[in-house]
Amino acid sequence: YMIPVWKERMIAHANNLTEEGIQIFLDSMRTGHKYKLVAYQGCRIIGLLANFDRDKYGNEIRERVANLGGITATTMAMGSHMVSAQVQSMGCFAIQALVDGHKNHTHQVIELGAVDVVSWVLQHHGALDADIAEYCSAAVASLAYDPLGAS
């Protein structure tokens, strides 16, 4: 019964968009990443934040999420739930959103070993669900091709 409350608090803090709000959200995710629902929602929210209204904010929100530990939180969540196709799908969504066209984020994700995780997810879960295949393929494409020269 506590998970829905936790989820609502995570979403409320993330929607704050301030450094403090995003930090509280990421702290909640790091604390609860071993719970599948927290990992799933956390990765989903990271992906949504990284893509949030880029016309208005540009890369500001994505930078804030990454600088406060969003990449590490995503890889921790994915590593804790390798057999969960849902967590892996949202993890790939978050990775793609964080690295797309961003040299430093791409290097950080590669250093954390996410390329191997994304490849594993695509091989083991990709054929099971079109959404998983789509998110993983997008993450692989973003990691493999970077017009800024990160590849």
mmCIF file with all atom_site columns, C-alpha atoms in Angstrom:
data_model
loop_
_atom_site.group_PDB
_atom_site.id
_atom_site.type_symbol
_atom_site.label_atom_id
_atom_site.label_alt_id
_atom_site.label_comp_id
_atom_site.label_asym_id
_atom_site.label_entity_id
_atom_site.label_seq_id
_atom_site.pdbx_PDB_ins_code
_atom_site.Cartn_x
_atom_site.Cartn_y
_atom_site.Cartn_z
_atom_site.occupancy
_atom_site.B_iso_or_equiv
_atom_site.pdbx_formal_charge
_atom_site.auth_seq_id
_atom_site.auth_comp_id
_atom_site.auth_asym_id
_atom_site.auth_atom_id
_atom_site.pdbx_PDB_model_num
ATOM 1   C CA . TYR A 1 1   ? 0.000  0.000   0.000   1.00 0.00 ? 1   TYR A CA 1
ATOM 2   C CA . MET A 1 2   ? 2.991  2.340   0.402   1.00 0.00 ? 2   MET A CA 1
ATOM 3   C CA . ILE A 1 3   ? 4.205  2.041   -3.208  1.00 0.00 ? 3   ILE A CA 1
ATOM 4   C CA . PRO A 1 4   ? 1.447  4.259   -4.715  1.00 0.00 ? 4   PRO A CA 1
ATOM 5   C CA . VAL A 1 5   ? 2.272  6.940   -2.127  1.00 0.00 ? 5   VAL A CA 1
ATOM 6   C CA . TRP A 1 6   ? 5.975  6.626   -2.933  1.00 0.00 ? 6   TRP A CA 1
ATOM 7   C CA . LYS A 1 7   ? 5.237  6.825   -6.657  1.00 0.00 ? 7   LYS A CA 1
ATOM 8   C CA . GLU A 1 8   ? 3.134  9.961   -6.205  1.00 0.00 ? 8   GLU A CA 1
ATOM 9   C CA . ARG A 1 9   ? 5.874  11.596  -4.119  1.00 0.00 ? 9   ARG A CA 1
ATOM 10  C CA . MET A 1 10  ? 8.507  10.706  -6.721  1.00 0.00 ? 10  MET A CA 1
ATOM 11  C CA . ILE A 1 11  ? 6.376  12.208  -9.480  1.00 0.00 ? 11  ILE A CA 1
ATOM 12  C CA . ALA A 1 12  ? 5.568  15.338  -7.453  1.00 0.00 ? 12  ALA A CA 1
ATOM 13  C CA . HIS A 1 13  ? 9.241  16.016  -6.712  1.00 0.00 ? 13  HIS A CA 1
ATOM 14  C CA . ALA A 1 14  ? 10.295 15.321  -10.295 1.00 0.00 ? 14  ALA A CA 1
ATOM 15  C CA . ASN A 1 15  ? 7.586  17.641  -11.628 1.00 0.00 ? 15  ASN A CA 1
ATOM 16  C CA . ASN A 1 16  ? 9.042  20.401  -9.468  1.00 0.00 ? 16  ASN A CA 1
ATOM 17  C CA . LEU A 1 17  ? 11.825 20.673  -12.129 1.00 0.00 ? 17  LEU A CA 1
ATOM 18  C CA . THR A 1 18  ? 14.094 22.519  -9.702  1.00 0.00 ? 18  THR A CA 1
ATOM 19  C CA . GLU A 1 19  ? 17.453 21.074  -8.732  1.00 0.00 ? 19  GLU A CA 1
ATOM 20  C CA . GLU A 1 20  ? 16.084 20.330  -5.257  1.00 0.00 ? 20  GLU A CA 1
ATOM 21  C CA . GLY A 1 21  ? 12.955 18.607  -6.586  1.00 0.00 ? 21  GLY A CA 1
ATOM 22  C CA . ILE A 1 22  ? 14.882 16.448  -9.039  1.00 0.00 ? 22  ILE A CA 1
ATOM 23  C CA . GLN A 1 23  ? 17.468 15.611  -6.356  1.00 0.00 ? 23  GLN A CA 1
ATOM 24  C CA . ILE A 1 24  ? 14.746 14.425  -3.954  1.00 0.00 ? 24  ILE A CA 1
ATOM 25  C CA . PHE A 1 25  ? 13.210 12.327  -6.748  1.00 0.00 ? 25  PHE A CA 1
ATOM 26  C CA . LEU A 1 26  ? 16.587 10.763  -7.623  1.00 0.00 ? 26  LEU A CA 1
ATOM 27  C CA . ASP A 1 27  ? 17.320 10.083  -3.939  1.00 0.00 ? 27  ASP A CA 1
ATOM 28  C CA . SER A 1 28  ? 13.986 8.250   -3.714  1.00 0.00 ? 28  SER A CA 1
ATOM 29  C CA . MET A 1 29  ? 14.866 6.251   -6.791  1.00 0.00 ? 29  MET A CA 1
ATOM 30  C CA . ARG A 1 30  ? 18.337 5.342   -5.511  1.00 0.00 ? 30  ARG A CA 1
ATOM 31  C CA . THR A 1 31  ? 16.884 4.324   -2.146  1.00 0.00 ? 31  THR A CA 1
ATOM 32  C CA . GLY A 1 32  ? 14.136 2.195   -3.668  1.00 0.00 ? 32  GLY A CA 1
ATOM 33  C CA . HIS A 1 33  ? 15.729 0.977   -6.910  1.00 0.00 ? 33  HIS A CA 1
ATOM 34  C CA . LYS A 1 34  ? 15.535 -2.647  -5.746  1.00 0.00 ? 34  LYS A CA 1
ATOM 35  C CA . TYR A 1 35  ? 11.730 -2.472  -5.859  1.00 0.00 ? 35  TYR A CA 1
ATOM 36  C CA . LYS A 1 36  ? 10.620 -3.225  -9.405  1.00 0.00 ? 36  LYS A CA 1
ATOM 37  C CA . LEU A 1 37  ? 7.834  -0.633  -9.447  1.00 0.00 ? 37  LEU A CA 1
ATOM 38  C CA . VAL A 1 38  ? 10.158 2.100   -8.167  1.00 0.00 ? 38  VAL A CA 1
ATOM 39  C CA . ALA A 1 39  ? 12.819 1.145   -10.731 1.00 0.00 ? 39  ALA A CA 1
ATOM 40  C CA . TYR A 1 40  ? 10.257 1.103   -13.542 1.00 0.00 ? 40  TYR A CA 1
ATOM 41  C CA . GLN A 1 41  ? 8.650  4.431   -12.606 1.00 0.00 ? 41  GLN A CA 1
ATOM 42  C CA . GLY A 1 42  ? 12.024 6.009   -11.856 1.00 0.00 ? 42  GLY A CA 1
ATOM 43  C CA . CYS A 1 43  ? 13.453 5.120   -15.275 1.00 0.00 ? 43  CYS A CA 1
ATOM 44  C CA . ARG A 1 44  ? 10.235 6.252   -16.932 1.00 0.00 ? 44  ARG A CA 1
ATOM 45  C CA . ILE A 1 45  ? 10.336 9.611   -15.144 1.00 0.00 ? 45  ILE A CA 1
ATOM 46  C CA . ILE A 1 46  ? 14.034 10.109  -15.966 1.00 0.00 ? 46  ILE A CA 1
ATOM 47  C CA . GLY A 1 47  ? 13.249 9.543   -19.641 1.00 0.00 ? 47  GLY A CA 1
ATOM 48  C CA . LEU A 1 48  ? 10.319 11.948  -19.511 1.00 0.00 ? 48  LEU A CA 1
ATOM 49  C CA . LEU A 1 49  ? 12.365 14.599  -17.712 1.00 0.00 ? 49  LEU A CA 1
ATOM 50  C CA . ALA A 1 50  ? 15.271 14.270  -20.150 1.00 0.00 ? 50  ALA A CA 1
ATOM 51  C CA . ASN A 1 51  ? 12.862 14.949  -23.023 1.00 0.00 ? 51  ASN A CA 1
ATOM 52  C CA . PHE A 1 52  ? 10.771 17.519  -21.147 1.00 0.00 ? 52  PHE A CA 1
ATOM 53  C CA . ASP A 1 53  ? 9.699  20.509  -23.262 1.00 0.00 ? 53  ASP A CA 1
ATOM 54  C CA . ARG A 1 54  ? 12.997 20.959  -25.097 1.00 0.00 ? 54  ARG A CA 1
ATOM 55  C CA . ASP A 1 55  ? 11.502 23.831  -27.081 1.00 0.00 ? 55  ASP A CA 1
ATOM 56  C CA . LYS A 1 56  ? 11.168 25.810  -23.860 1.00 0.00 ? 56  LYS A CA 1
ATOM 57  C CA . TYR A 1 57  ? 14.058 24.469  -21.741 1.00 0.00 ? 57  TYR A CA 1
ATOM 58  C CA . GLY A 1 58  ? 16.518 23.194  -24.346 1.00 0.00 ? 58  GLY A CA 1
ATOM 59  C CA . ASN A 1 59  ? 18.866 20.762  -22.607 1.00 0.00 ? 59  ASN A CA 1
ATOM 60  C CA . GLU A 1 60  ? 18.587 22.435  -19.186 1.00 0.00 ? 60  GLU A CA 1
ATOM 61  C CA . ILE A 1 61  ? 16.388 19.767  -17.560 1.00 0.00 ? 61  ILE A CA 1
ATOM 62  C CA . ARG A 1 62  ? 18.303 16.894  -19.192 1.00 0.00 ? 62  ARG A CA 1
ATOM 63  C CA . GLU A 1 63  ? 21.591 18.369  -17.919 1.00 0.00 ? 63  GLU A CA 1
ATOM 64  C CA . ARG A 1 64  ? 20.143 18.785  -14.447 1.00 0.00 ? 64  ARG A CA 1
ATOM 65  C CA . VAL A 1 65  ? 18.944 15.157  -14.345 1.00 0.00 ? 65  VAL A CA 1
ATOM 66  C CA . ALA A 1 66  ? 22.293 13.825  -15.583 1.00 0.00 ? 66  ALA A CA 1
ATOM 67  C CA . ASN A 1 67  ? 24.410 16.041  -13.309 1.00 0.00 ? 67  ASN A CA 1
ATOM 68  C CA . LEU A 1 68  ? 22.397 15.010  -10.250 1.00 0.00 ? 68  LEU A CA 1
ATOM 69  C CA . GLY A 1 69  ? 22.947 11.309  -10.955 1.00 0.00 ? 69  GLY A CA 1
ATOM 70  C CA . GLY A 1 70  ? 20.159 10.292  -13.320 1.00 0.00 ? 70  GLY A CA 1
ATOM 71  C CA . ILE A 1 71  ? 22.441 8.167   -15.489 1.00 0.00 ? 71  ILE A CA 1
ATOM 72  C CA . THR A 1 72  ? 23.795 6.247   -12.510 1.00 0.00 ? 72  THR A CA 1
ATOM 73  C CA . ALA A 1 73  ? 20.306 5.838   -11.019 1.00 0.00 ? 73  ALA A CA 1
ATOM 74  C CA . THR A 1 74  ? 19.074 4.425   -14.333 1.00 0.00 ? 74  THR A CA 1
ATOM 75  C CA . THR A 1 75  ? 21.901 1.904   -14.616 1.00 0.00 ? 75  THR A CA 1
ATOM 76  C CA . MET A 1 76  ? 21.421 0.870   -10.961 1.00 0.00 ? 76  MET A CA 1
ATOM 77  C CA . ALA A 1 77  ? 17.721 0.251   -11.563 1.00 0.00 ? 77  ALA A CA 1
ATOM 78  C CA . MET A 1 78  ? 18.401 -1.724  -14.730 1.00 0.00 ? 78  MET A CA 1
ATOM 79  C CA . GLY A 1 79  ? 21.126 -3.773  -13.055 1.00 0.00 ? 79  GLY A CA 1
ATOM 80  C CA . SER A 1 80  ? 18.800 -4.688  -10.196 1.00 0.00 ? 80  SER A CA 1
ATOM 81  C CA . HIS A 1 81  ? 16.063 -5.988  -12.504 1.00 0.00 ? 81  HIS A CA 1
ATOM 82  C CA . MET A 1 82  ? 17.744 -7.704  -15.462 1.00 0.00 ? 82  MET A CA 1
ATOM 83  C CA . VAL A 1 83  ? 14.878 -10.170 -15.932 1.00 0.00 ? 83  VAL A CA 1
ATOM 84  C CA . SER A 1 84  ? 12.161 -7.507  -15.833 1.00 0.00 ? 84  SER A CA 1
ATOM 85  C CA . ALA A 1 85  ? 11.349 -6.580  -19.402 1.00 0.00 ? 85  ALA A CA 1
ATOM 86  C CA . GLN A 1 86  ? 9.336  -3.576  -18.190 1.00 0.00 ? 86  GLN A CA 1
ATOM 87  C CA . VAL A 1 87  ? 12.196 -2.074  -16.155 1.00 0.00 ? 87  VAL A CA 1
ATOM 88  C CA . GLN A 1 88  ? 14.662 -2.726  -18.966 1.00 0.00 ? 88  GLN A CA 1
ATOM 89  C CA . SER A 1 89  ? 12.343 -1.097  -21.481 1.00 0.00 ? 89  SER A CA 1
ATOM 90  C CA . MET A 1 90  ? 12.013 2.083   -19.419 1.00 0.00 ? 90  MET A CA 1
ATOM 91  C CA . GLY A 1 91  ? 15.741 2.003   -18.661 1.00 0.00 ? 91  GLY A CA 1
ATOM 92  C CA . CYS A 1 92  ? 16.481 1.974   -22.389 1.00 0.00 ? 92  CYS A CA 1
ATOM 93  C CA . PHE A 1 93  ? 13.986 4.817   -22.841 1.00 0.00 ? 93  PHE A CA 1
ATOM 94  C CA . ALA A 1 94  ? 15.815 6.844   -20.164 1.00 0.00 ? 94  ALA A CA 1
ATOM 95  C CA . ILE A 1 95  ? 19.262 6.086   -21.597 1.00 0.00 ? 95  ILE A CA 1
ATOM 96  C CA . GLN A 1 96  ? 18.198 7.082   -25.092 1.00 0.00 ? 96  GLN A CA 1
ATOM 97  C CA . ALA A 1 97  ? 16.686 10.332  -23.823 1.00 0.00 ? 97  ALA A CA 1
ATOM 98  C CA . LEU A 1 98  ? 19.798 11.185  -21.801 1.00 0.00 ? 98  LEU A CA 1
ATOM 99  C CA . VAL A 1 99  ? 22.425 10.391  -24.457 1.00 0.00 ? 99  VAL A CA 1
ATOM 100 C CA . ASP A 1 100 ? 20.714 11.448  -27.698 1.00 0.00 ? 100 ASP A CA 1
ATOM 101 C CA . GLY A 1 101 ? 23.216 13.795  -29.345 1.00 0.00 ? 101 GLY A CA 1
ATOM 102 C CA . HIS A 1 102 ? 25.091 14.433  -26.091 1.00 0.00 ? 102 HIS A CA 1
ATOM 103 C CA . LYS A 1 103 ? 28.788 13.521  -26.111 1.00 0.00 ? 103 LYS A CA 1
ATOM 104 C CA . ASN A 1 104 ? 29.461 13.612  -22.345 1.00 0.00 ? 104 ASN A CA 1
ATOM 105 C CA . HIS A 1 105 ? 26.336 11.666  -21.426 1.00 0.00 ? 105 HIS A CA 1
ATOM 106 C CA . THR A 1 106 ? 27.156 9.077   -24.089 1.00 0.00 ? 106 THR A CA 1
ATOM 107 C CA . HIS A 1 107 ? 30.657 8.601   -22.678 1.00 0.00 ? 107 HIS A CA 1
ATOM 108 C CA . GLN A 1 108 ? 29.297 8.304   -19.130 1.00 0.00 ? 108 GLN A CA 1
ATOM 109 C CA . VAL A 1 109 ? 26.734 5.680   -20.159 1.00 0.00 ? 109 VAL A CA 1
ATOM 110 C CA . ILE A 1 110 ? 29.405 3.710   -22.017 1.00 0.00 ? 110 ILE A CA 1
ATOM 111 C CA . GLU A 1 111 ? 31.751 3.850   -19.000 1.00 0.00 ? 111 GLU A CA 1
ATOM 112 C CA . LEU A 1 112 ? 28.972 2.526   -16.736 1.00 0.00 ? 112 LEU A CA 1
ATOM 113 C CA . GLY A 1 113 ? 28.569 -0.521  -18.985 1.00 0.00 ? 113 GLY A CA 1
ATOM 114 C CA . ALA A 1 114 ? 25.104 0.335   -20.243 1.00 0.00 ? 114 ALA A CA 1
ATOM 115 C CA . VAL A 1 115 ? 25.955 -0.694  -23.812 1.00 0.00 ? 115 VAL A CA 1
ATOM 116 C CA . ASP A 1 116 ? 26.285 -4.315  -22.696 1.00 0.00 ? 116 ASP A CA 1
ATOM 117 C CA . VAL A 1 117 ? 23.052 -4.070  -20.705 1.00 0.00 ? 117 VAL A CA 1
ATOM 118 C CA . VAL A 1 118 ? 21.106 -2.538  -23.604 1.00 0.00 ? 118 VAL A CA 1
ATOM 119 C CA . SER A 1 119 ? 22.465 -5.186  -25.997 1.00 0.00 ? 119 SER A CA 1
ATOM 120 C CA . TRP A 1 120 ? 21.532 -7.947  -23.549 1.00 0.00 ? 120 TRP A CA 1
ATOM 121 C CA . VAL A 1 121 ? 18.027 -6.536  -23.141 1.00 0.00 ? 121 VAL A CA 1
ATOM 122 C CA . LEU A 1 122 ? 17.545 -6.330  -26.898 1.00 0.00 ? 122 LEU A CA 1
ATOM 123 C CA . GLN A 1 123 ? 18.687 -9.946  -27.326 1.00 0.00 ? 123 GLN A CA 1
ATOM 124 C CA . HIS A 1 124 ? 16.666 -11.384 -24.432 1.00 0.00 ? 124 HIS A CA 1
ATOM 125 C CA . HIS A 1 125 ? 13.560 -9.220  -24.346 1.00 0.00 ? 125 HIS A CA 1
ATOM 126 C CA . GLY A 1 126 ? 13.426 -7.504  -27.753 1.00 0.00 ? 126 GLY A CA 1
ATOM 127 C CA . ALA A 1 127 ? 11.594 -10.294 -29.552 1.00 0.00 ? 127 ALA A CA 1
ATOM 128 C CA . LEU A 1 128 ? 8.957  -10.473 -26.805 1.00 0.00 ? 128 LEU A CA 1
ATOM 129 C CA . ASP A 1 129 ? 7.540  -6.985  -27.076 1.00 0.00 ? 129 ASP A CA 1
ATOM 130 C CA . ALA A 1 130 ? 7.549  -4.315  -29.785 1.00 0.00 ? 130 ALA A CA 1
ATOM 131 C CA . ASP A 1 131 ? 7.890  -1.464  -27.256 1.00 0.00 ? 131 ASP A CA 1
ATOM 132 C CA . ILE A 1 132 ? 10.984 -3.046  -25.723 1.00 0.00 ? 132 ILE A CA 1
ATOM 133 C CA . ALA A 1 133 ? 12.524 -3.567  -29.154 1.00 0.00 ? 133 ALA A CA 1
ATOM 134 C CA . GLU A 1 134 ? 11.749 0.045   -30.067 1.00 0.00 ? 134 GLU A CA 1
ATOM 135 C CA . TYR A 1 135 ? 13.232 1.555   -26.883 1.00 0.00 ? 135 TYR A CA 1
ATOM 136 C CA . CYS A 1 136 ? 16.317 -0.665  -27.023 1.00 0.00 ? 136 CYS A CA 1
ATOM 137 C CA . SER A 1 137 ? 16.891 -0.006  -30.715 1.00 0.00 ? 137 SER A CA 1
ATOM 138 C CA . ALA A 1 138 ? 16.597 3.735   -30.125 1.00 0.00 ? 138 ALA A CA 1
ATOM 139 C CA . ALA A 1 139 ? 19.107 3.515   -27.264 1.00 0.00 ? 139 ALA A CA 1
ATOM 140 C CA . VAL A 1 140 ? 21.531 1.483   -29.398 1.00 0.00 ? 140 VAL A CA 1
ATOM 141 C CA . ALA A 1 141 ? 21.173 3.961   -32.272 1.00 0.00 ? 141 ALA A CA 1
ATOM 142 C CA . SER A 1 142 ? 21.816 6.921   -29.956 1.00 0.00 ? 142 SER A CA 1
ATOM 143 C CA . LEU A 1 143 ? 24.863 5.223   -28.448 1.00 0.00 ? 143 LEU A CA 1
ATOM 144 C CA . ALA A 1 144 ? 26.254 4.047   -31.795 1.00 0.00 ? 144 ALA A CA 1
ATOM 145 C CA . TYR A 1 145 ? 25.802 7.264   -33.752 1.00 0.00 ? 145 TYR A CA 1
ATOM 146 C CA . ASP A 1 146 ? 26.614 10.622  -32.316 1.00 0.00 ? 146 ASP A CA 1
ATOM 147 C CA . PRO A 1 147 ? 27.086 13.622  -34.625 1.00 0.00 ? 147 PRO A CA 1
ATOM 148 C CA . LEU A 1 148 ? 29.212 15.195  -31.885 1.00 0.00 ? 148 LEU A CA 1
ATOM 149 C CA . GLY A 1 149 ? 31.804 12.434  -32.245 1.00 0.00 ? 149 GLY A CA 1
ATOM 150 C CA . ALA A 1 150 ? 31.217 10.459  -29.054 1.00 0.00 ? 150 ALA A CA 1
ATOM 151 C CA . SER A 1 151 ? 31.090 7.103   -30.844 1.00 0.00 ? 151 SER A CA 1
#
